[in-house]
XYZ file of C-alpha atoms in Angstrom:
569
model
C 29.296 -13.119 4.874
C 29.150 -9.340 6.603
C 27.067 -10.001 9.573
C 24.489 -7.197 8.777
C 24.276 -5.933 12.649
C 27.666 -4.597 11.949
C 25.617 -1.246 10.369
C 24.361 -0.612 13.800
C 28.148 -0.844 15.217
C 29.462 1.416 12.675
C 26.837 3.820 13.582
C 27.223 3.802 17.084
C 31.142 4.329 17.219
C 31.236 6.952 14.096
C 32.365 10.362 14.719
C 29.980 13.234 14.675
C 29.901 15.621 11.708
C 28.784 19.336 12.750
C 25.738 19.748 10.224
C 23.335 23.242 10.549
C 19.555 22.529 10.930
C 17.705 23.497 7.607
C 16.321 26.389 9.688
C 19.361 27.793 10.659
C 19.977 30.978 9.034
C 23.376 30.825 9.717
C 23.450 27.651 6.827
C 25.167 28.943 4.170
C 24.543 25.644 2.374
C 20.971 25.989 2.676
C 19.099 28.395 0.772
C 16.245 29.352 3.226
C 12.545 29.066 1.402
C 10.018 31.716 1.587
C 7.166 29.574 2.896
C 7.041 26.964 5.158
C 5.018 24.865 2.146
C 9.193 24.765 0.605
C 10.199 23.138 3.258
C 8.396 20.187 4.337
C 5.397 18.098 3.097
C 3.455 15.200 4.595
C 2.592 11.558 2.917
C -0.943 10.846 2.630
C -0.307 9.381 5.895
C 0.193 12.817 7.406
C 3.965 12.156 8.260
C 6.198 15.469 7.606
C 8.839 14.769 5.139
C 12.000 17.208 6.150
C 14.295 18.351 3.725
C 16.921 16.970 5.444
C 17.575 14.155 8.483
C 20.541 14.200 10.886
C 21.481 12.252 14.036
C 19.788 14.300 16.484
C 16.715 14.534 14.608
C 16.253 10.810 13.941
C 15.676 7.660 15.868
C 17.736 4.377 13.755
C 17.793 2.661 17.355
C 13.956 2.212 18.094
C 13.644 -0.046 20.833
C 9.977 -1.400 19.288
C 11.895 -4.815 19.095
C 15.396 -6.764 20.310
C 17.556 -6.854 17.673
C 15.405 -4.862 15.229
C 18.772 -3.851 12.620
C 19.224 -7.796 11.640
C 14.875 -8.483 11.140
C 14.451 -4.837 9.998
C 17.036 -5.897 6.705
C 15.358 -9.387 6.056
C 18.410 -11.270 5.529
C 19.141 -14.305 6.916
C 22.557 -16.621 6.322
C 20.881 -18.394 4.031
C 19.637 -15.044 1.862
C 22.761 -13.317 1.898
C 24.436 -15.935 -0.594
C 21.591 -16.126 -3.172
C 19.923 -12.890 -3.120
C 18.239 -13.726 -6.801
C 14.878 -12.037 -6.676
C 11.657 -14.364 -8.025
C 10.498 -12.779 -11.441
C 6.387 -14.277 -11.123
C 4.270 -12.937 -13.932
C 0.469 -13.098 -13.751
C -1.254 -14.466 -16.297
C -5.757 -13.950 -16.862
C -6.640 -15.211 -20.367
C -9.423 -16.965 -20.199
C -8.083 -19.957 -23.027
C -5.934 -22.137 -21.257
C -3.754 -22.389 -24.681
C -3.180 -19.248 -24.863
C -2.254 -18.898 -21.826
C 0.138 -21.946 -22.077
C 1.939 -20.031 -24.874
C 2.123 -16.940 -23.015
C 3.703 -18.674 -20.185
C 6.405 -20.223 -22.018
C 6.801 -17.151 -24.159
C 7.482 -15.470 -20.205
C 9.666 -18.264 -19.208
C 11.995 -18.324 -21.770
C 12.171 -14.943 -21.178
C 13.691 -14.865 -17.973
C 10.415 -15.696 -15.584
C 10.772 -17.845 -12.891
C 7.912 -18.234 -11.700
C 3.926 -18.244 -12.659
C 0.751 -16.917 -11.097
C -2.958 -18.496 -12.339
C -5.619 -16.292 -12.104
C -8.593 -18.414 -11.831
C -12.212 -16.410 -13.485
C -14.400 -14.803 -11.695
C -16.640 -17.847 -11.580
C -14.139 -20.316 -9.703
C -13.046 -16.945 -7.692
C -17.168 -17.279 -6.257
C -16.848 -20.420 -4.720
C -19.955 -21.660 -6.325
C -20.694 -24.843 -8.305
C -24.063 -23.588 -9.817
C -22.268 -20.972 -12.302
C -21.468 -24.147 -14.362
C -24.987 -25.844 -14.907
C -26.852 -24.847 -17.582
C -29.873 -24.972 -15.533
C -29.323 -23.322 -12.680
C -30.916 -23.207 -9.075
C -29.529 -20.905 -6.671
C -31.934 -21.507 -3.527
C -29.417 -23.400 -1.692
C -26.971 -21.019 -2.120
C -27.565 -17.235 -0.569
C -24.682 -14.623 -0.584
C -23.138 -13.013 2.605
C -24.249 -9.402 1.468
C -27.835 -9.951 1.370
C -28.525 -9.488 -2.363
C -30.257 -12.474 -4.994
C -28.221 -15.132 -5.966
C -29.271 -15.022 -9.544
C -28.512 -11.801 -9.534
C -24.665 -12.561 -8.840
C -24.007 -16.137 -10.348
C -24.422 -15.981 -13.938
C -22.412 -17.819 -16.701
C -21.467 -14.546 -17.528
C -18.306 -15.091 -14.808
C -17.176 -17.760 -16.603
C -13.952 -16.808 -18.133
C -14.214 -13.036 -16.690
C -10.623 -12.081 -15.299
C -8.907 -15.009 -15.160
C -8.051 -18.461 -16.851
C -11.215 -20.954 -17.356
C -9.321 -23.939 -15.112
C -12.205 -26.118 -13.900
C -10.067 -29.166 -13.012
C -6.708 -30.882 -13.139
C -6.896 -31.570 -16.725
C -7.103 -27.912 -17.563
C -4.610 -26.994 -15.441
C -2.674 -29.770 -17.516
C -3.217 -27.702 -20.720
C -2.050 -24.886 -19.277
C 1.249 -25.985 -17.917
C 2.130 -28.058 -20.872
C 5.799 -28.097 -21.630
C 6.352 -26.255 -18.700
C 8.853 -27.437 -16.019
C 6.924 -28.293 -12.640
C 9.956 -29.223 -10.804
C 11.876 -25.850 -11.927
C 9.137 -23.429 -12.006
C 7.054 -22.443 -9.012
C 3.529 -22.172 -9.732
C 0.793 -19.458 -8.062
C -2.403 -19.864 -7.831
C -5.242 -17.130 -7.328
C -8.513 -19.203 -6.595
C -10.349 -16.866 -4.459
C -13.146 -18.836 -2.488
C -12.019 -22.165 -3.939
C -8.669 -22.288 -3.018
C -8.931 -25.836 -1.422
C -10.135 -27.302 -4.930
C -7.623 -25.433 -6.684
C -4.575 -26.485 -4.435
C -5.681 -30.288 -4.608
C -6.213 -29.423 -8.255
C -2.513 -28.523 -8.717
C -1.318 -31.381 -6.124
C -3.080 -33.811 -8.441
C -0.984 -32.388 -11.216
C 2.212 -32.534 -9.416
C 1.528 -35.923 -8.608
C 0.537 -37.192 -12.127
C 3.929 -35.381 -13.649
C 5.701 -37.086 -11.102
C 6.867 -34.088 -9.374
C 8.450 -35.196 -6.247
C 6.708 -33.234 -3.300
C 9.884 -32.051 -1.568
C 10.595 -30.157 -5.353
C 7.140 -29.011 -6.144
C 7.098 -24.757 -5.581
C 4.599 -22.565 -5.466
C 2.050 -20.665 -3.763
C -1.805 -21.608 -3.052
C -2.360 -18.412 -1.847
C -5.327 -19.218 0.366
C -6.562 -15.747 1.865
C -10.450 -15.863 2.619
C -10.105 -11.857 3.854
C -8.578 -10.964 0.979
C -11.051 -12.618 -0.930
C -13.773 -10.871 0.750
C -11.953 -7.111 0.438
C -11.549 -7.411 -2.523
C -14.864 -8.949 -4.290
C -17.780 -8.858 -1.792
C -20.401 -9.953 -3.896
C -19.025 -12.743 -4.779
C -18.124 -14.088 -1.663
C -20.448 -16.963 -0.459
C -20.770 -19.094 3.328
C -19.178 -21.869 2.382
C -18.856 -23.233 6.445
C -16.371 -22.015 7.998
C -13.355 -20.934 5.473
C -10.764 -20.589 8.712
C -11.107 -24.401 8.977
C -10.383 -24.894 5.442
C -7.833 -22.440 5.627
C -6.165 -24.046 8.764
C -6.590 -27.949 7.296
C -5.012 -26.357 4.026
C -1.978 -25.146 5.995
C -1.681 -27.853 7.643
C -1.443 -30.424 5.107
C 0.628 -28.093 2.960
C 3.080 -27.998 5.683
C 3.209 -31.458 6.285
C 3.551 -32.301 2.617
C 4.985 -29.699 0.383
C 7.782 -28.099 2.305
C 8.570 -24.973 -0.619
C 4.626 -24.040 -0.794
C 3.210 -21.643 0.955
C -0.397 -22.401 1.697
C -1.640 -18.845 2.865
C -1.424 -15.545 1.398
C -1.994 -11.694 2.934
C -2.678 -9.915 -0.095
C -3.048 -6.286 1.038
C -3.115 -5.044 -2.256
C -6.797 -4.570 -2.313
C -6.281 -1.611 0.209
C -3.830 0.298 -1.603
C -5.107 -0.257 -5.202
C -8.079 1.145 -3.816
C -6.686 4.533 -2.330
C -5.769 3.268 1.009
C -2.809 4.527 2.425
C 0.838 2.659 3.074
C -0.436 3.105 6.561
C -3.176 1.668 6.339
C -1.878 -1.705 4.349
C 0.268 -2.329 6.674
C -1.751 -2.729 10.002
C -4.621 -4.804 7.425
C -1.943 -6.956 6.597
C -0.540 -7.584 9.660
C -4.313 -8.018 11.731
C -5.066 -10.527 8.718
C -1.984 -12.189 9.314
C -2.889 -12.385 13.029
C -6.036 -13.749 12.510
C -4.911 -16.475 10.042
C -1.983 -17.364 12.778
C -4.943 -17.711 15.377
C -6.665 -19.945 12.954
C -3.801 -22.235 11.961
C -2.324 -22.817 15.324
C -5.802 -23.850 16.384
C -6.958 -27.619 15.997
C -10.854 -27.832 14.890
C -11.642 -30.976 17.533
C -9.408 -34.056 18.469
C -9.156 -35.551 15.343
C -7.044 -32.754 13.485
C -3.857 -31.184 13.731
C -2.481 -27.644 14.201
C 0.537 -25.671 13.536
C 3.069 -23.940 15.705
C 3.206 -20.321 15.760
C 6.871 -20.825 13.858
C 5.241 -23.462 11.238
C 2.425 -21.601 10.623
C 4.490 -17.817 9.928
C 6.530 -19.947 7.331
C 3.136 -20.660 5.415
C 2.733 -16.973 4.813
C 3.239 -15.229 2.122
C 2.490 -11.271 2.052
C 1.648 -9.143 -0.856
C 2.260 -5.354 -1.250
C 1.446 -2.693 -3.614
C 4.012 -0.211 -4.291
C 3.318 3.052 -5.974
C 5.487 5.948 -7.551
C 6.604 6.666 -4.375
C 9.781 5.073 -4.260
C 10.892 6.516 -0.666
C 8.141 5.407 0.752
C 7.508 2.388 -1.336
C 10.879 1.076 0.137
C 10.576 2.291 3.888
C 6.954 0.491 3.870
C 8.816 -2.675 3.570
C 11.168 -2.508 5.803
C 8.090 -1.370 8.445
C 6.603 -4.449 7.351
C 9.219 -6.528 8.763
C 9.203 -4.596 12.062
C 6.101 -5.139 12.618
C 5.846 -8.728 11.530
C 9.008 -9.306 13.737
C 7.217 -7.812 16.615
C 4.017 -10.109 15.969
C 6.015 -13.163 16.350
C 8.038 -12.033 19.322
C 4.475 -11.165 21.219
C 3.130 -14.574 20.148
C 6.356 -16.456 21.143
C 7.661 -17.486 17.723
C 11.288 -17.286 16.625
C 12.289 -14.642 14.581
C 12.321 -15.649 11.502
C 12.578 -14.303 7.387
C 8.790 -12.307 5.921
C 8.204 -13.622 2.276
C 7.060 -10.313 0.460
C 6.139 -10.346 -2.939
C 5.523 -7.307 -4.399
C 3.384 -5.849 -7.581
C 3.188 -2.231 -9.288
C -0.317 -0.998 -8.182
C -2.934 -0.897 -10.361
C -3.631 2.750 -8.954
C -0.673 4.322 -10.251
C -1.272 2.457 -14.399
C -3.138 4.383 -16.993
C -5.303 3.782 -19.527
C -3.804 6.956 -21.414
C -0.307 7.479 -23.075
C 0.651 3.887 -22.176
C 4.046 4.235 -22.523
C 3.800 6.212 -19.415
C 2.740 3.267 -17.812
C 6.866 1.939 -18.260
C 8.200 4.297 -16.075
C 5.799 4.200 -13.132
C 6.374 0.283 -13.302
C 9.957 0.355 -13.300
C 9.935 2.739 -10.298
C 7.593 0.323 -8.606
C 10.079 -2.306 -9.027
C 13.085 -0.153 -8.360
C 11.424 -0.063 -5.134
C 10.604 -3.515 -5.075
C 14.309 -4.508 -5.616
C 15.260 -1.941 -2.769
C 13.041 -2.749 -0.161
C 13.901 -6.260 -0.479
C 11.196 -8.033 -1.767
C 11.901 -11.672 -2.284
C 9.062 -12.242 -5.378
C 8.081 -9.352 -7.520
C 5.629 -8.984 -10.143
C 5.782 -6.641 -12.902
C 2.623 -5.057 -14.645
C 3.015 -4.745 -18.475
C 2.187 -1.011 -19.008
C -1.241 -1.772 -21.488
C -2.457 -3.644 -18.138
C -5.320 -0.787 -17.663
C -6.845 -1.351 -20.779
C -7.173 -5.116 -21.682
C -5.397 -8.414 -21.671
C -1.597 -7.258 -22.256
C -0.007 -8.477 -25.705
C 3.685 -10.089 -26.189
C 4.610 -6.568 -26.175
C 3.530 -5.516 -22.568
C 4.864 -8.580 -20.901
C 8.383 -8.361 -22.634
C 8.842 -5.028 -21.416
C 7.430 -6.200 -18.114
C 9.832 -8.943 -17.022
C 12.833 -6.943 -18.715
C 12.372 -3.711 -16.486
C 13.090 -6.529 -13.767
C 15.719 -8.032 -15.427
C 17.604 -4.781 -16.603
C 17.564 -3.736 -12.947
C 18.432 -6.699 -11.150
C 21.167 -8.608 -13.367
C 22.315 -4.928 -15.336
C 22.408 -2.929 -12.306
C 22.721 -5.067 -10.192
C 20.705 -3.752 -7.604
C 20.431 -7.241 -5.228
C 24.174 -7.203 -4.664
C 23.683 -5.129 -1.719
C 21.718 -5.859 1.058
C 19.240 -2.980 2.381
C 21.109 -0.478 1.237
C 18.860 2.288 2.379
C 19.813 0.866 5.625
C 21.516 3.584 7.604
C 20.308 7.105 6.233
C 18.839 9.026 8.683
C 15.790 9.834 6.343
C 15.170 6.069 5.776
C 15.197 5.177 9.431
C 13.001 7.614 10.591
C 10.294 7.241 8.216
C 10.690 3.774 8.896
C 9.749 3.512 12.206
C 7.183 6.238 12.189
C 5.168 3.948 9.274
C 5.895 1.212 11.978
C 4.372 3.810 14.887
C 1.426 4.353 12.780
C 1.113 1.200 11.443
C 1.018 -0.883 14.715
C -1.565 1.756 16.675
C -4.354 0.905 13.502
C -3.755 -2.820 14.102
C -4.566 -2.077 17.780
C -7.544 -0.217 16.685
C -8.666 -3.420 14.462
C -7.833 -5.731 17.295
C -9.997 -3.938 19.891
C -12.726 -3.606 17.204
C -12.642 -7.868 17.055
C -9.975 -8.791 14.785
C -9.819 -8.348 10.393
C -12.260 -10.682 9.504
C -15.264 -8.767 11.884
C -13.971 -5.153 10.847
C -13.988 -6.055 6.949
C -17.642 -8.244 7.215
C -19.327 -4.766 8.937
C -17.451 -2.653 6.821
C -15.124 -0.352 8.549
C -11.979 -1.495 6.791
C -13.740 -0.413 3.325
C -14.952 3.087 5.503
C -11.808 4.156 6.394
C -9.985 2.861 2.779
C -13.078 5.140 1.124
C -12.180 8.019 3.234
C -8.670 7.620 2.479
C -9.870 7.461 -1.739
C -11.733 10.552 -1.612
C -8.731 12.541 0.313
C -6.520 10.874 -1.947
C -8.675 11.956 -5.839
C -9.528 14.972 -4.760
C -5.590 15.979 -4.755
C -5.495 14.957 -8.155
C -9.071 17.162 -8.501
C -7.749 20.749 -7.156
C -4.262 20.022 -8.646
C -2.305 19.177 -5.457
C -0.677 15.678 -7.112
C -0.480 15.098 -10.559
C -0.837 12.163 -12.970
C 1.596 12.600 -16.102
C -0.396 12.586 -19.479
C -3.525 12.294 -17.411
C -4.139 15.241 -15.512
C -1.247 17.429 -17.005
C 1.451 17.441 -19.707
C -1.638 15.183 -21.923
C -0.235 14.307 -25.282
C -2.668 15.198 -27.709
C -1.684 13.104 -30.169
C -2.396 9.733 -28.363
C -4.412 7.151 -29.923
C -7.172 5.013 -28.069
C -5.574 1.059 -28.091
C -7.999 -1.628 -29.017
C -8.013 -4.777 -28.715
C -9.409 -8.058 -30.029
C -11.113 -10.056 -27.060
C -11.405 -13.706 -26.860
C -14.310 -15.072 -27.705
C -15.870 -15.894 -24.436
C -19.142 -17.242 -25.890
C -17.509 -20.391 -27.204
C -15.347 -20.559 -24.363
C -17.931 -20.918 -21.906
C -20.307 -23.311 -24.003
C -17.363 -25.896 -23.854
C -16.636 -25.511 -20.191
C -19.964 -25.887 -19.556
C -20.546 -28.989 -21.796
C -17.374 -30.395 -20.496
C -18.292 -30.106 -16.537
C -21.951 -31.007 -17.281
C -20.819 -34.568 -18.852
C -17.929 -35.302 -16.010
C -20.910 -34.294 -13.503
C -23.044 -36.704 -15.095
C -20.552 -39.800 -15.151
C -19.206 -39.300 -11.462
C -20.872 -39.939 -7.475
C -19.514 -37.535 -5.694
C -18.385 -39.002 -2.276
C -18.913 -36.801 1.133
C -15.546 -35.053 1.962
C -14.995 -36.456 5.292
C -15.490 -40.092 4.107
C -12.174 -39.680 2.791
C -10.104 -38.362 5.941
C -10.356 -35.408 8.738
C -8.408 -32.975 6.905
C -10.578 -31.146 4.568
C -7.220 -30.193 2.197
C -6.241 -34.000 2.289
C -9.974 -34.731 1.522
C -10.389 -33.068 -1.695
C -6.580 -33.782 -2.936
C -8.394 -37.582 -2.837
C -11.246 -36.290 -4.854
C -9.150 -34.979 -7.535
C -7.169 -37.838 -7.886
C -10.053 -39.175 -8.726
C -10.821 -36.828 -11.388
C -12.962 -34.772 -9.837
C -13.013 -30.598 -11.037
C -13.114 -27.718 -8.835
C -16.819 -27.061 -9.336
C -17.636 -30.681 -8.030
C -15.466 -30.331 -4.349
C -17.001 -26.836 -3.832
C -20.642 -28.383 -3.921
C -19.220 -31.481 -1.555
C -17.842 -28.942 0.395
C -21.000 -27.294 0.581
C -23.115 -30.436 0.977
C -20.274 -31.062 3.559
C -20.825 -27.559 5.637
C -24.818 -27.847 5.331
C -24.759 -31.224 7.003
C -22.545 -29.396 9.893
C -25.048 -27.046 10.219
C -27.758 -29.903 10.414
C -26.060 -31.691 12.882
């Protein structure tokens, strides 16, 4: 295989072409522009793009770490003879049939891979949404407002898949593969339930552990970000974050327990900046958390164990440039991380997904484009999992329609162009570098900023993460307000013509009776057994409890009960 350092050789021993400055009146090339507006203009980051990069004007040897050309490309030995990119489609309906179909519809469409969106209800953490009659006075929310107020039945089933237990979970996945197809999971506050939820699974399809794929995505900041209301104290989620890890690592070797999913920040006007250092601080505080045994009687992680359990998750907009230089800052910086904690260098698993920012709920078909140049980007910057939006995803649940065209745009630009056969090939260009490392620049002074201000988790529970993303919004709409940026078919060139798209919802009401009925006579038949009773780990713990048939609803309130008697003690 080309030993990708070899770039750096090339560019070090290459002659030097005589090239006039885009300023130079004597450029004949170069028409000069009447205003200086012409000539550059900055990212909402404030870095000045130039019309043109040379040698002298740009720095492709940044010292910011050893061997930065070979982590800066994220290829490894291994990489560079597969480099087949991980198609993994999100699915929300709330019936677990439907979604079942909509799976297989997906994976014999060229998927690989599956994400679960678990509702809004299992996303809370709480075991009261499920009981008819429900008392909320144990349970009080981190913000400060009434718990009635948040948990309502009402979440059951809103913006995600109605999986309550391994059964469901079952329904969902019937037919499907669980040795070929790596399974997601988006679980929110309950993601220790929902990983021993899916272990059970594994286990009762007799999917060996050392083939079982996937992701449990456990990422209690995220979680937080993203949905404060409905985040609750359930103890201390760091511990069950760091026991989850753990036991992930010593049991599933192709799962990755933990997830950084930064895609809160830019969906929500934030700048590429500005995801960056929140990834990386959250990824610094999770490190701190798994390589960190609770007391004597549980394990930790090395710092090189525990950066293989994370995956990271970016949002990439119409900005392709950028889109694909904020990647390869990523891997700087996460590079530099491990160096400064004394791991080994070693590969970043990015996933990627179109941002939500960039899709309409007008001219839908608009919506194609701006996806496929999100995954263009995607496919570019290297990302190793990528997830495609279907272009009716601002309205409602997409239709068969919306996904096709979804995983195709991947397809048709990975296996018709081709465009994995090279390895970074933005590598090199002057332009490229440069903005590279000043994202990386930027990037790494906000992390020290978090850092000094006590790490992600304090910054995001007093707010200044969401200040500084809301300051970064308002800059960012009121562009689109006094015409500076402009949204096709939105805010100019509107077609006229288009049509408002309904469609039919699912009818929740039904939905929710039965999952209610269902979890109110398997509460009624079953003990549940204090967590600890059944080992230290808290991960191991509840994979016990769902062997035993116990749902997701059940192991949050023993993890609860488990948490209060902490407390008490």
């Amino acid at each position: 295989m080309l030993d990708p350092k070899c770039f750096s050789a090339q560019a070090s021993t290459a002659p030097k072409v005589a090239c006039s400055q885009p300023n130079d009146p004597r450029s004949a090339d170069i028409k000069q522009p009447t205003t200086p507006q012409a000539v550059d203009w900055r990212s909402d980051d404030e870095i000045v793009l130039q019309t043109l990069y040379t040698r002298s004007g740009s720095d492709a040897s940044s010292p910011m770490i050893p061997d930065r050309d070979f982590l800066l490309r994220g290829v490894t030995t291994e990489r560079g003879k597969s480099m087949a990119v991980d198609l993994r489609q999100r699915h929300s309906h709330p019936d677990p049939e439907q979604t079942n179909r909509a799976a297989l519809d997906d994976l014999q469409g060229g998927v690989t891979s599956l994400e679960l969106r678990l509702d809004r209800a299992v996303r809370s953490g709480s075991w009261q949404v499920f009981s008819a009659n429900r008392n909320t006075a144990n349970e009080k929310p981190c913000d400060g407002t009434r718990g009635d107020e948040l948990l309502s039945n009402e979440l059951l089933g809103e913006d995600g898949v109605m999986l309550y237990e391994a059964s469901d979970f079952d329904t969902a996945l019937a037919a499907i593969p669980l040795d070929q197809t790596a399974i997601a999971v988006d679980a929110g506050n309950s993601f220790l339930a929902a990983a021993a939820s899916i272990a059970a699974l594994w286990e009762r399809r007799g999917v060996d552990p050392t083939e079982a794929r996937g992701a449990f995505a456990a990422d209690p900041i995220g979680t937080l970000s993203r949905d404060p209301s409905l985040s609750r104290l359930r103890g201390k989620p760091m511990l069950g974050l760091s026991d989850l890890a753990t036991w992930t690592s010593r049991t599933f070797p192709h799962v990755s327990s933990v997830a950084v999913d930064s895609t809160t920040y830019y969906d929500g006007g934030g700048t590429d900046t500005q995801e960056l250092a929140f990834s990386i601080a959250t990824a610094v505080q999770y490190l701190r958390a798994m390589t960190t045994a609770r007391d004597s009687r549980t394990e930790s992680l090395s710092i090189d164990q525990a950066a293989a359990q994370i995956l990271f998750r970016y949002s990439l907009g119409t900005d392709h440039f950028l889109s694909i230089a904020k990647l390869r800052a990523a891997r700087v910086l996460w590079a530099r991380v491990l160096s400064a904690c004394g791991g080994s260098p070693s590969a970043m698993k990015i996933q990627t997904c179109t941002s939500s920012r960039v899709m309409t709920d007008r001219d839908l078909n608009l919506n194609l484009l701006r996806n496929c140049v999100a995954v263009f980007a995607g496919l570019l910057g290297g990302a190793d999992t990528i997830t495609s939006l279907p272009l009716d995803h601002a309205i409602q649940l997409p239709d068969t329609f919306g996904r096709r065209m979804a995983r195709n745009t991947v397809l048709i630009l990975s296996e018709e162009a081709q465009l994995r056969r090279v390895v970074d090939p933005s590598g090199g260009s002057y332009f490229f570098e440069t903005v590279t490392n000043q994202l990386c620049e930027q990037a790494w002074t906000l992390f020290q900023e978090v850092e000094r201000r006590g790490g992600m988790l304090a910054c995001v529970r007093n707010g200044w993460v969401a200040k500084q993303v809301a300051q970064s919004a308002q800059k960012w709409a009121s562009q689109f307000a006094y015409g500076e940026k402009t949204i096709v078919g939105v805010t100019k060139f509107v077609n006229s013509r288009d049509r408002v798209v309904r469609r039919t919802s699912p009818d929740l009401d039904r939905l929710r009776q039965m999952a209610i009925q269902r979890c109110a006579e398997h509460g009624d038949g079953h003990v549940a057994i204090p967590l600890f009773e059944h080992g230290p780990n808290l991960a191991e713990a509840m994979f016990v409890a769902a062997q035993g048939g116990d749902s997701i609803p059940q192991m949050n309130r023993m993890l609860g009960d488990q948490a209060s008697r902490e407390v008490s003690q």
